[in-house]
Coordinates of C-alpha atoms in Angstrom, one line a residue:
X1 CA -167.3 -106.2 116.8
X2 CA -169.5 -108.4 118.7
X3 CA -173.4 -108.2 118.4
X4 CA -176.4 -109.7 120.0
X5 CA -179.7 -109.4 118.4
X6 CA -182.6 -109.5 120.9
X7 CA -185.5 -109.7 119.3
X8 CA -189.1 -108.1 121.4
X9 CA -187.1 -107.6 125.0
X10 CA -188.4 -107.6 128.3
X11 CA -189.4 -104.2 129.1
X12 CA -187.1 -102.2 127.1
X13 CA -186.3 -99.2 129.1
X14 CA -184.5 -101.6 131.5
X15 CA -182.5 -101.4 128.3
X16 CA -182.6 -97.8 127.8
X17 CA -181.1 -97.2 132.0
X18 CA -177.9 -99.5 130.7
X19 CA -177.1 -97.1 127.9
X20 CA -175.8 -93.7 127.5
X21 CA -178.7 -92.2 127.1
X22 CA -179.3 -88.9 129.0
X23 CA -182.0 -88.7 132.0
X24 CA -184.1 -86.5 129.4
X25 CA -183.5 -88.5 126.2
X26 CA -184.7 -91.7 127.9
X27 CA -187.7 -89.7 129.1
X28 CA -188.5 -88.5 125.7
X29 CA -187.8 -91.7 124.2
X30 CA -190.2 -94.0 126.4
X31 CA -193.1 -91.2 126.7
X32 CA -193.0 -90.8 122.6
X33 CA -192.9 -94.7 121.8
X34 CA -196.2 -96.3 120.6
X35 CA -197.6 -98.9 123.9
X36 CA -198.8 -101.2 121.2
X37 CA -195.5 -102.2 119.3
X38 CA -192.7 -104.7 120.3
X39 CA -189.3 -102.9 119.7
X40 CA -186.6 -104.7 118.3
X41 CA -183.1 -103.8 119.7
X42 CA -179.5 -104.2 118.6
X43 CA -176.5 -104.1 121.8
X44 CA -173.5 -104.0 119.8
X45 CA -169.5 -103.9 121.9
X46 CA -166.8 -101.4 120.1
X47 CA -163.9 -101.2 121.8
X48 CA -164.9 -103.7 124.5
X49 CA -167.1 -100.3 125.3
X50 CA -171.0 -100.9 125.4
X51 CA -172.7 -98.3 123.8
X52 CA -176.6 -97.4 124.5
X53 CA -179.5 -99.4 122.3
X54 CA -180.3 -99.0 119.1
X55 CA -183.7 -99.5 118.1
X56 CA -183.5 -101.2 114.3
X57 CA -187.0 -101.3 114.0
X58 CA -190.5 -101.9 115.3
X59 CA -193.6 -103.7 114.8
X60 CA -196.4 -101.7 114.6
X61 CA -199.8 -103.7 115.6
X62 CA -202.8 -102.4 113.2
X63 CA -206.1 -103.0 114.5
X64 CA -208.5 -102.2 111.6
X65 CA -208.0 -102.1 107.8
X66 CA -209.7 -98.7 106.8
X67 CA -208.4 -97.6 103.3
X68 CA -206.2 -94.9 105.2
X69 CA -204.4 -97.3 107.1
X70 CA -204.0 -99.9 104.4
X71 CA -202.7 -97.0 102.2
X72 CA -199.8 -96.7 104.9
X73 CA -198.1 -99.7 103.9
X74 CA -195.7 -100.2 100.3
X75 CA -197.1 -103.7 100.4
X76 CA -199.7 -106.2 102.3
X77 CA -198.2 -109.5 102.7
X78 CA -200.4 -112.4 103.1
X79 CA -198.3 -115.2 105.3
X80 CA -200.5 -117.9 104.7
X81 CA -200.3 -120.8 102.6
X82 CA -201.5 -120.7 98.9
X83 CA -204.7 -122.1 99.9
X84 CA -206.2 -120.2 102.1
X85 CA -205.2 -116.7 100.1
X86 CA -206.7 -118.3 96.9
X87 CA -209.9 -118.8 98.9
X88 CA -209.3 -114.9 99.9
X89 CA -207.9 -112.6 101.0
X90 CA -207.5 -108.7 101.4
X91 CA -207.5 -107.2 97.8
X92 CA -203.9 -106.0 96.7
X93 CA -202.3 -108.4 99.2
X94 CA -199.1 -110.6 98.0
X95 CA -199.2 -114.1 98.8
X96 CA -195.6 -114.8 100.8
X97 CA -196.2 -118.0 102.5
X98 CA -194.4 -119.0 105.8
X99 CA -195.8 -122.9 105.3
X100 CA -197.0 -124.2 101.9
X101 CA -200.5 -126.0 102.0
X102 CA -198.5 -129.1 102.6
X103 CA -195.6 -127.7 105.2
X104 CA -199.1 -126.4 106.9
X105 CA -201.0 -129.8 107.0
X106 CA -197.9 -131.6 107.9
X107 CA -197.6 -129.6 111.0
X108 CA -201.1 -129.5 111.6
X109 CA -201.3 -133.5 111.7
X110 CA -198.2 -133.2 114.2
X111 CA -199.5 -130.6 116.3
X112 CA -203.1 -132.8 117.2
X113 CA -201.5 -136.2 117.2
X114 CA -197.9 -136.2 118.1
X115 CA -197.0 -133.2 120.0
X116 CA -197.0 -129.2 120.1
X117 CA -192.8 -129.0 120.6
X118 CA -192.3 -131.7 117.6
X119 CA -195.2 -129.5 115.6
X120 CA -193.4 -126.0 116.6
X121 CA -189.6 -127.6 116.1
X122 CA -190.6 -128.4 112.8
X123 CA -192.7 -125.8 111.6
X124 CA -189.9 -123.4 113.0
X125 CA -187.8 -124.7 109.8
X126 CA -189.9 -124.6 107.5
X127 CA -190.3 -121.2 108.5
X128 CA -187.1 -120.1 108.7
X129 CA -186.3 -121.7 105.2
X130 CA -189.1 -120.1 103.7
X131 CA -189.0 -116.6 105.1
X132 CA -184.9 -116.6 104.2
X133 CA -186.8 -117.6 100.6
X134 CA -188.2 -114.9 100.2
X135 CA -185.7 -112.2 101.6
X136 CA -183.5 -113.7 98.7
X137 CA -186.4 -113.2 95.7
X138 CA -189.6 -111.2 96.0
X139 CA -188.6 -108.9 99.1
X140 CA -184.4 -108.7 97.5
X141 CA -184.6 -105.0 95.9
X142 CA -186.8 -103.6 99.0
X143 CA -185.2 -100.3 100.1
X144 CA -184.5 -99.6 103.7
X145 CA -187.7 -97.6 104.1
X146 CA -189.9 -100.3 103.0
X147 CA -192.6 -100.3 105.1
X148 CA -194.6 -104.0 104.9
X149 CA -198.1 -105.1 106.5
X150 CA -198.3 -108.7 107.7
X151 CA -201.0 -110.9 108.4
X152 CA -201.7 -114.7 108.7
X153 CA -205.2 -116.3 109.7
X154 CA -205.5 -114.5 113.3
X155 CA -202.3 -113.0 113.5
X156 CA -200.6 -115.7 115.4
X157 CA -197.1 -117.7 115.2
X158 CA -197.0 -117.1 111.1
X159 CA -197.5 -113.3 111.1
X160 CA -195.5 -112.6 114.2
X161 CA -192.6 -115.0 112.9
X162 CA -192.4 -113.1 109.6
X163 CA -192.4 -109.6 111.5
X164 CA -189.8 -110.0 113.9
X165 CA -187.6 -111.2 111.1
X166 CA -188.5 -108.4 108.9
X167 CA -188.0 -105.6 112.2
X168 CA -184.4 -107.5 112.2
X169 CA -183.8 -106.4 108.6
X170 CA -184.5 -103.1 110.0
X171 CA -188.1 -102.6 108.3
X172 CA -191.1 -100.9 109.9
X173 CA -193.4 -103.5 109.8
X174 CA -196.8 -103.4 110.4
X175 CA -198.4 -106.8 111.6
X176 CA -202.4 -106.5 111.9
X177 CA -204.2 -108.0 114.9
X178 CA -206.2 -110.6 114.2
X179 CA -205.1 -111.4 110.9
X180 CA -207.5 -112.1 108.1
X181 CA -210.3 -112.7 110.7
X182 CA -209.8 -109.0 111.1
X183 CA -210.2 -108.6 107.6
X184 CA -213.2 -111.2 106.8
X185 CA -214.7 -109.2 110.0
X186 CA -214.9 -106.0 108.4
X187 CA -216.5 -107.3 105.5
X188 CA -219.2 -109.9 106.5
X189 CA -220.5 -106.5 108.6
X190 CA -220.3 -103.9 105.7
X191 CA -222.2 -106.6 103.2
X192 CA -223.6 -109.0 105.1
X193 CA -225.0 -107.2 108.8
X194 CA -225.1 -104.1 107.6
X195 CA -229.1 -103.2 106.3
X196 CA -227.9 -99.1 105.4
X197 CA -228.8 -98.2 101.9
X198 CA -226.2 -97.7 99.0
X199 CA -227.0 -94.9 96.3
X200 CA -227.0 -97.4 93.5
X201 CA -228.1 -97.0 90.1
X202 CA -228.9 -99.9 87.6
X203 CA -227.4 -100.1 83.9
X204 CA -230.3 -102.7 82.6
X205 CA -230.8 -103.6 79.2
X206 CA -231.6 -106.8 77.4
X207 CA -229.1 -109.5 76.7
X208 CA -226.4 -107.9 73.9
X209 CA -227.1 -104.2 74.4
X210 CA -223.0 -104.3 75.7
X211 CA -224.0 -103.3 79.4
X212 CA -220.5 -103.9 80.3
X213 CA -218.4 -102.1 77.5
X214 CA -220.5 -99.0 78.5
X215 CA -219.9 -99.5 82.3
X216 CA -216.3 -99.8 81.4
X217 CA -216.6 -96.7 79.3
X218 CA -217.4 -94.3 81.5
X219 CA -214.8 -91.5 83.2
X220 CA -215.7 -89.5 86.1
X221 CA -218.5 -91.6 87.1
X222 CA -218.5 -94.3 90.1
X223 CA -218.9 -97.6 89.4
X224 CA -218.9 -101.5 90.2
X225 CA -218.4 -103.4 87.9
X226 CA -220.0 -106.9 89.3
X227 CA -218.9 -109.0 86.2
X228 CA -215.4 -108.6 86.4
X229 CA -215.5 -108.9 90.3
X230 CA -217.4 -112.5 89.4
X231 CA -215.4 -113.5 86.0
X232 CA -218.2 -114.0 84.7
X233 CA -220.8 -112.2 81.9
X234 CA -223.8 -113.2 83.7
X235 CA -225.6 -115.5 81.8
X236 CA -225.6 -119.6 80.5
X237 CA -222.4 -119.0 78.4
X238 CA -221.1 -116.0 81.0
X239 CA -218.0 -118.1 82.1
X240 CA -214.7 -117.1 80.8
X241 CA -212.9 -119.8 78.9
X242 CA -209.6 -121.2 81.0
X243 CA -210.4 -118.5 83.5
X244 CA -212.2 -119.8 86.7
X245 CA -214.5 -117.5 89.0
X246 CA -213.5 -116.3 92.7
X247 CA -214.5 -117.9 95.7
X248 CA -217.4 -116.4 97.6
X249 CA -215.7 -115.0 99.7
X250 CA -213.1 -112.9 97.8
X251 CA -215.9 -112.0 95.4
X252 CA -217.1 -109.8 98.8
X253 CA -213.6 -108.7 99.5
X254 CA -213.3 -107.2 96.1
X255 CA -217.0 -105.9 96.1
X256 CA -216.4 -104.3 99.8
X257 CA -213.2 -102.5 98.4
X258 CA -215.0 -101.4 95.9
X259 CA -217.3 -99.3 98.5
X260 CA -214.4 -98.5 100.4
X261 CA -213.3 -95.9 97.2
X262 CA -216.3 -94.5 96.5
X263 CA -218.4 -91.9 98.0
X264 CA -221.7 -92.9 99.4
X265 CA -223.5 -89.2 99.1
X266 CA -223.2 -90.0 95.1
X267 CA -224.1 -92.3 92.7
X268 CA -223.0 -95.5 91.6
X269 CA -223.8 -97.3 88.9
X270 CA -223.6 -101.2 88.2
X271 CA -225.2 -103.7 85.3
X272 CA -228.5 -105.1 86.8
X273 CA -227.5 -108.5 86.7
X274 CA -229.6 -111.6 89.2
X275 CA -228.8 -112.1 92.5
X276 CA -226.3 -114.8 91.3
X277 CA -223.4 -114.0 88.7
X278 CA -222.2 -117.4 87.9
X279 CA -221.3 -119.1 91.5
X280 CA -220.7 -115.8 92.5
X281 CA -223.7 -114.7 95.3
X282 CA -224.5 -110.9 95.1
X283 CA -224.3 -110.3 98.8
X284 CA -227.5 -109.2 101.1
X285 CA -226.7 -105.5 101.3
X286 CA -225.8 -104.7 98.0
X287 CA -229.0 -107.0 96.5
X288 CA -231.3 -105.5 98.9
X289 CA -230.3 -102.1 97.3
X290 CA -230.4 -103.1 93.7
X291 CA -233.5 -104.8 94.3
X292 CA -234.8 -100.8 95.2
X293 CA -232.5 -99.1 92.8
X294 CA -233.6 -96.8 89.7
X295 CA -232.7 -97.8 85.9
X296 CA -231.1 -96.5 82.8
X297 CA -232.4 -98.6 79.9
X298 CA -230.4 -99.4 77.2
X299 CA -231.8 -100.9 73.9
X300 CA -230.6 -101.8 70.2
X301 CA -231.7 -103.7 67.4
X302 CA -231.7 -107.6 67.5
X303 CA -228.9 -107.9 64.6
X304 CA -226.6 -105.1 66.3
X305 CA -227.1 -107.5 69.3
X306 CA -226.0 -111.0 67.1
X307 CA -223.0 -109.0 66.0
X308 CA -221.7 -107.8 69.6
X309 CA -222.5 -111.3 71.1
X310 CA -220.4 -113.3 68.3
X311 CA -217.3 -110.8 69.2
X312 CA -218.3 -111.3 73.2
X313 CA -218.3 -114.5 73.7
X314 CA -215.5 -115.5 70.8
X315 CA -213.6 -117.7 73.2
X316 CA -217.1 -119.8 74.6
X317 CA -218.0 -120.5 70.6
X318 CA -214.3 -121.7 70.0
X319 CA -214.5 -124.4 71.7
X320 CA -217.7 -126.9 71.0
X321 CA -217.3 -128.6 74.4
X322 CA -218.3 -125.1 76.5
X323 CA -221.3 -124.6 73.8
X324 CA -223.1 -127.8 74.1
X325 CA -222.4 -127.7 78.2
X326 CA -224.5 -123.7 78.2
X327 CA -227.3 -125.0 76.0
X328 CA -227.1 -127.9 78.3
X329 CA -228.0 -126.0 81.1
X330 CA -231.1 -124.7 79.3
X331 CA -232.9 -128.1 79.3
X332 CA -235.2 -127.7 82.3
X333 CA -237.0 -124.3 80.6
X334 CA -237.0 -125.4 77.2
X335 CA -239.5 -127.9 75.0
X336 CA -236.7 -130.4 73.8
X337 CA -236.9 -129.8 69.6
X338 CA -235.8 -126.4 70.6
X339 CA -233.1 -127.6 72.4
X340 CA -232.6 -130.2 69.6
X341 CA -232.4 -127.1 66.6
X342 CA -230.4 -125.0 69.1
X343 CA -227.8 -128.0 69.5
X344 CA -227.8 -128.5 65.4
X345 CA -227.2 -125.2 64.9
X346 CA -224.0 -125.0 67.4
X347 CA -222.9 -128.4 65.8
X348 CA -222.8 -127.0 62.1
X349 CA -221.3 -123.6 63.7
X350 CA -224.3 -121.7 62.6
X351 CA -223.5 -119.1 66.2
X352 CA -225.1 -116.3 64.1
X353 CA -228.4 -118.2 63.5
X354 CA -228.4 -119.9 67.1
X355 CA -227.7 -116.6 69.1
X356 CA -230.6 -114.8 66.8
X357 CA -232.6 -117.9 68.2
X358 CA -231.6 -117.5 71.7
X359 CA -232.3 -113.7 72.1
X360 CA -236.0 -114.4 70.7
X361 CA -236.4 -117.6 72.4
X362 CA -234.7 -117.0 75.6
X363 CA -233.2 -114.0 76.9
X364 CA -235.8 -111.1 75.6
X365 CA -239.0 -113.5 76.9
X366 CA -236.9 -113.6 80.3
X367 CA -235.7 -110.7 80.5
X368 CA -240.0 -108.7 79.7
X369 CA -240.8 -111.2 82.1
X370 CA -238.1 -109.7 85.2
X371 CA -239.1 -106.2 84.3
X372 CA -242.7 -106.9 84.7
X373 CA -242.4 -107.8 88.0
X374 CA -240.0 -104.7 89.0
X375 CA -241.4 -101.4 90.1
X376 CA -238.6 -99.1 90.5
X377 CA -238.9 -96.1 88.6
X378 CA -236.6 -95.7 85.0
X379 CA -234.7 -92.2 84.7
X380 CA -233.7 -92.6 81.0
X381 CA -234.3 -94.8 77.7
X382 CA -231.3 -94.7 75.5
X383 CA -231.8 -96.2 72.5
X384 CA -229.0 -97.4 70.5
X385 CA -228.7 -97.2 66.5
X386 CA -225.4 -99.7 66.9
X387 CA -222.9 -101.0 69.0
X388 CA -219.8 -99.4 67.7
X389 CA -217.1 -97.8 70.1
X390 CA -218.3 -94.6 69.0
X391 CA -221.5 -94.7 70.2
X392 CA -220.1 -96.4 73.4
X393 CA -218.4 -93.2 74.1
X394 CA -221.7 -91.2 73.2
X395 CA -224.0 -93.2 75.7
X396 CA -221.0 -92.6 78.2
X397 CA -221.8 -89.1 78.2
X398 CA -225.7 -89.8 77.7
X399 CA -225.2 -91.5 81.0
X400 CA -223.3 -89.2 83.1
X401 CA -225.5 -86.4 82.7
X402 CA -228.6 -88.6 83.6
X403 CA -226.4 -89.4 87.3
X404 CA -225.2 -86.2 87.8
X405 CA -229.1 -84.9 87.4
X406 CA -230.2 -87.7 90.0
X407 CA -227.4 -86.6 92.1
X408 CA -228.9 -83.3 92.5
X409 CA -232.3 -84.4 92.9
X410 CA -233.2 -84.2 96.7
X411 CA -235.5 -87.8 97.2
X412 CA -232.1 -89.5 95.7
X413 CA -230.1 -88.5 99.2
X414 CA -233.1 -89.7 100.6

């Protein structure tokens, strides 16, 4: 048996008048077959007897990435190199990269100073080598009805490379126009452009009141939770230990799926944190709307506070290095014997003492100072005797019927 694998054809129902098709199939066929997609075909002799085509698969060219059509697809593959997904990419996305960062700068430098053939010749095998890759590892145990999603930068050579080996496999795969651009696009226009309201609803509290532990708490509720999205707990010592924070612009991606699932006629509640979590930029739309947003207020006495912030931030008071770099970064609103005791009491491992210091020194003073200047209205004080998981789950529930009241107020659909 001979074959010949033609991969996107000239107009295929020149194909379709060679075979043995019937005047009515080939009608069907060509009058049912999306305009958008480039058909892969196979031509195959038996006998010495050519039979009609067989379409093995197509490529199916998406043009916006709406949850629905996302939620098509058994997986997203990112093309690109390591690089350019770490900076970002579309949440849920696997990174299976056509060039590495340095098969994509080698052929980069070719392609501006040498010559396009030499740049496409060779990034052509690296291709090939790395697509055949991963057919033999991640993609090995995909069924025949896999149906993949493929996207590099704009959707150019890397995307379209990928595809039309993956339609020769025989999978229906999905290849989105414009690659991440399309994406980014999307994004920079829901949080950035965009000046429409969100229904928010702040979770504010001072400094050890476990804003986040609550947030997490809560079932049948909507939520963001902004301090996982940033890796960070939002203050001098918020970094996680050995854990770095997103880039900018993934922190977005994450924060605009996060809208994507949720229901804009209802509630959604978030920790009030400052426009900046860490590196991590809260962006314009979502700020502008905090900035109007009612509160819950949580509060609970100081030593409650000491003991949830020595569990909290464990891994920060492990290491001596991370503790004298935060207090470090308190120098500029600080007299310097405070920074001096503060500093003494880190080096003799006193966290205890020091954090006691730091919630009366520090965080309470600045956090009386940002509510002073904030006028949106408070729908509940809860006040909380400890900080056990218990009372966690009892505040949860606190909570949830304060939101669903606000949901049925009228003036919160505006």
């Amino acid at each position: 048996m001979g074959a010949i694998l033609q991969p996107h054809p000239p107009p295929w129902a020149k194909l379709v008048n060679r075979g043995s098709f019937s005047r009515t199939d080939k009608i069907s066929l060509l009058a049912h077959w999306p305009e958008d997609s480039r058909t892969s075909f196979c031509l195959y002799k038996q006998g010495g007897i050519r039979k009609g085509p067989i379409i093995t698969a197509a490529i199916h060219h998406i043009t916006e990435t709406s949850l629905e059509t996302l939620a098509q697809f058994d997986a997203i593959i990112d093309v690109r190199s390591p690089a350019e997904f770490a900076e970002d990419h579309i949440p849920g996305a696997i990174n299976l990269p056509v060039l590495d960062d340095a098969q994509r700068a080698e052929v980069g430098t070719i392609y501006k100073q040498v010559s396009r053939f030499k740049a496409r010749r060779i990034g052509a095998g690296y291709v090939a080598k790395n697509v055949a890759h991963h057919l033999e590892t991640a993609l090995s145990d995909k069924p025949a009805k896999f149906h993949p999603l493929i996207y590099c930068w704009r959707g150019g050579m890397r995307s379209n490379a990928m595809a039309t080996i993956l339609t020769q496999v025989g999978w229906r795969t999905g290849l989105l126009r414009g690659g991440y651009k399309t994406w980014r696009r999307s994004v920079v226009a829901g949080l950035r452009d965009s000046d429409d309201d969100l229904p928010l609803i702040l979770l504010d509290g001072q400094t050890g009141t476990a804003k986040s532990d609550i947030l997490r708490t809560l079932t049948g509720v909507q939520t963001i939770d902004l301090e996982a999205r940033a890796n960070h707990r939002g203050s001098v010592f918020g970094g996680y230990s050995g854990t770095p924070q997103p880039h900018q612009k993934y922190f977005e991606s994450l924060l605009w799926f996060d809208l994507q699932h949720h229901d804009l006629s209802r509630p959604i509640l978030l920790e009030a944190e400052s426009n900046r979590i860490g590196r991590c930029e809260i962006p314009k739309r979502i700020w502008n709307a905090m900035r109007r947003a009612p509160r819950i207020s949580l509060t609970a006495p100081v030593p409650a506070r000491v003991d949830y912030l020595m569990n909290a931030y464990a891994d920060i008071t492990s290491d001596q290095r991370l503790v004298d770099a935060a207090l470090s970064r308190l120098r500029p609103f600080h007299p310097k014997d405070a920074l001096a005791d503060w500093m003494a009491l880190a080096e003799a491992k006193d966290y205890r003492t020091l954090a006691a210091a730091l919630i009366e020194a520090h965080y309470d003073p600045l956090y009386g100072r940002s509510r002073k200047k904030d006028k949106s209205p408070t729908l509940a004080q809860i006040s909380l005797p400890d900080l056990s998981t218990a009372t966690f789950e009892t505040v949860a529930k606190e909570i949830a019927l304060v939101l669903s009241k606000a949901e049925n107020k009228e003036d919160f659909h505006g």
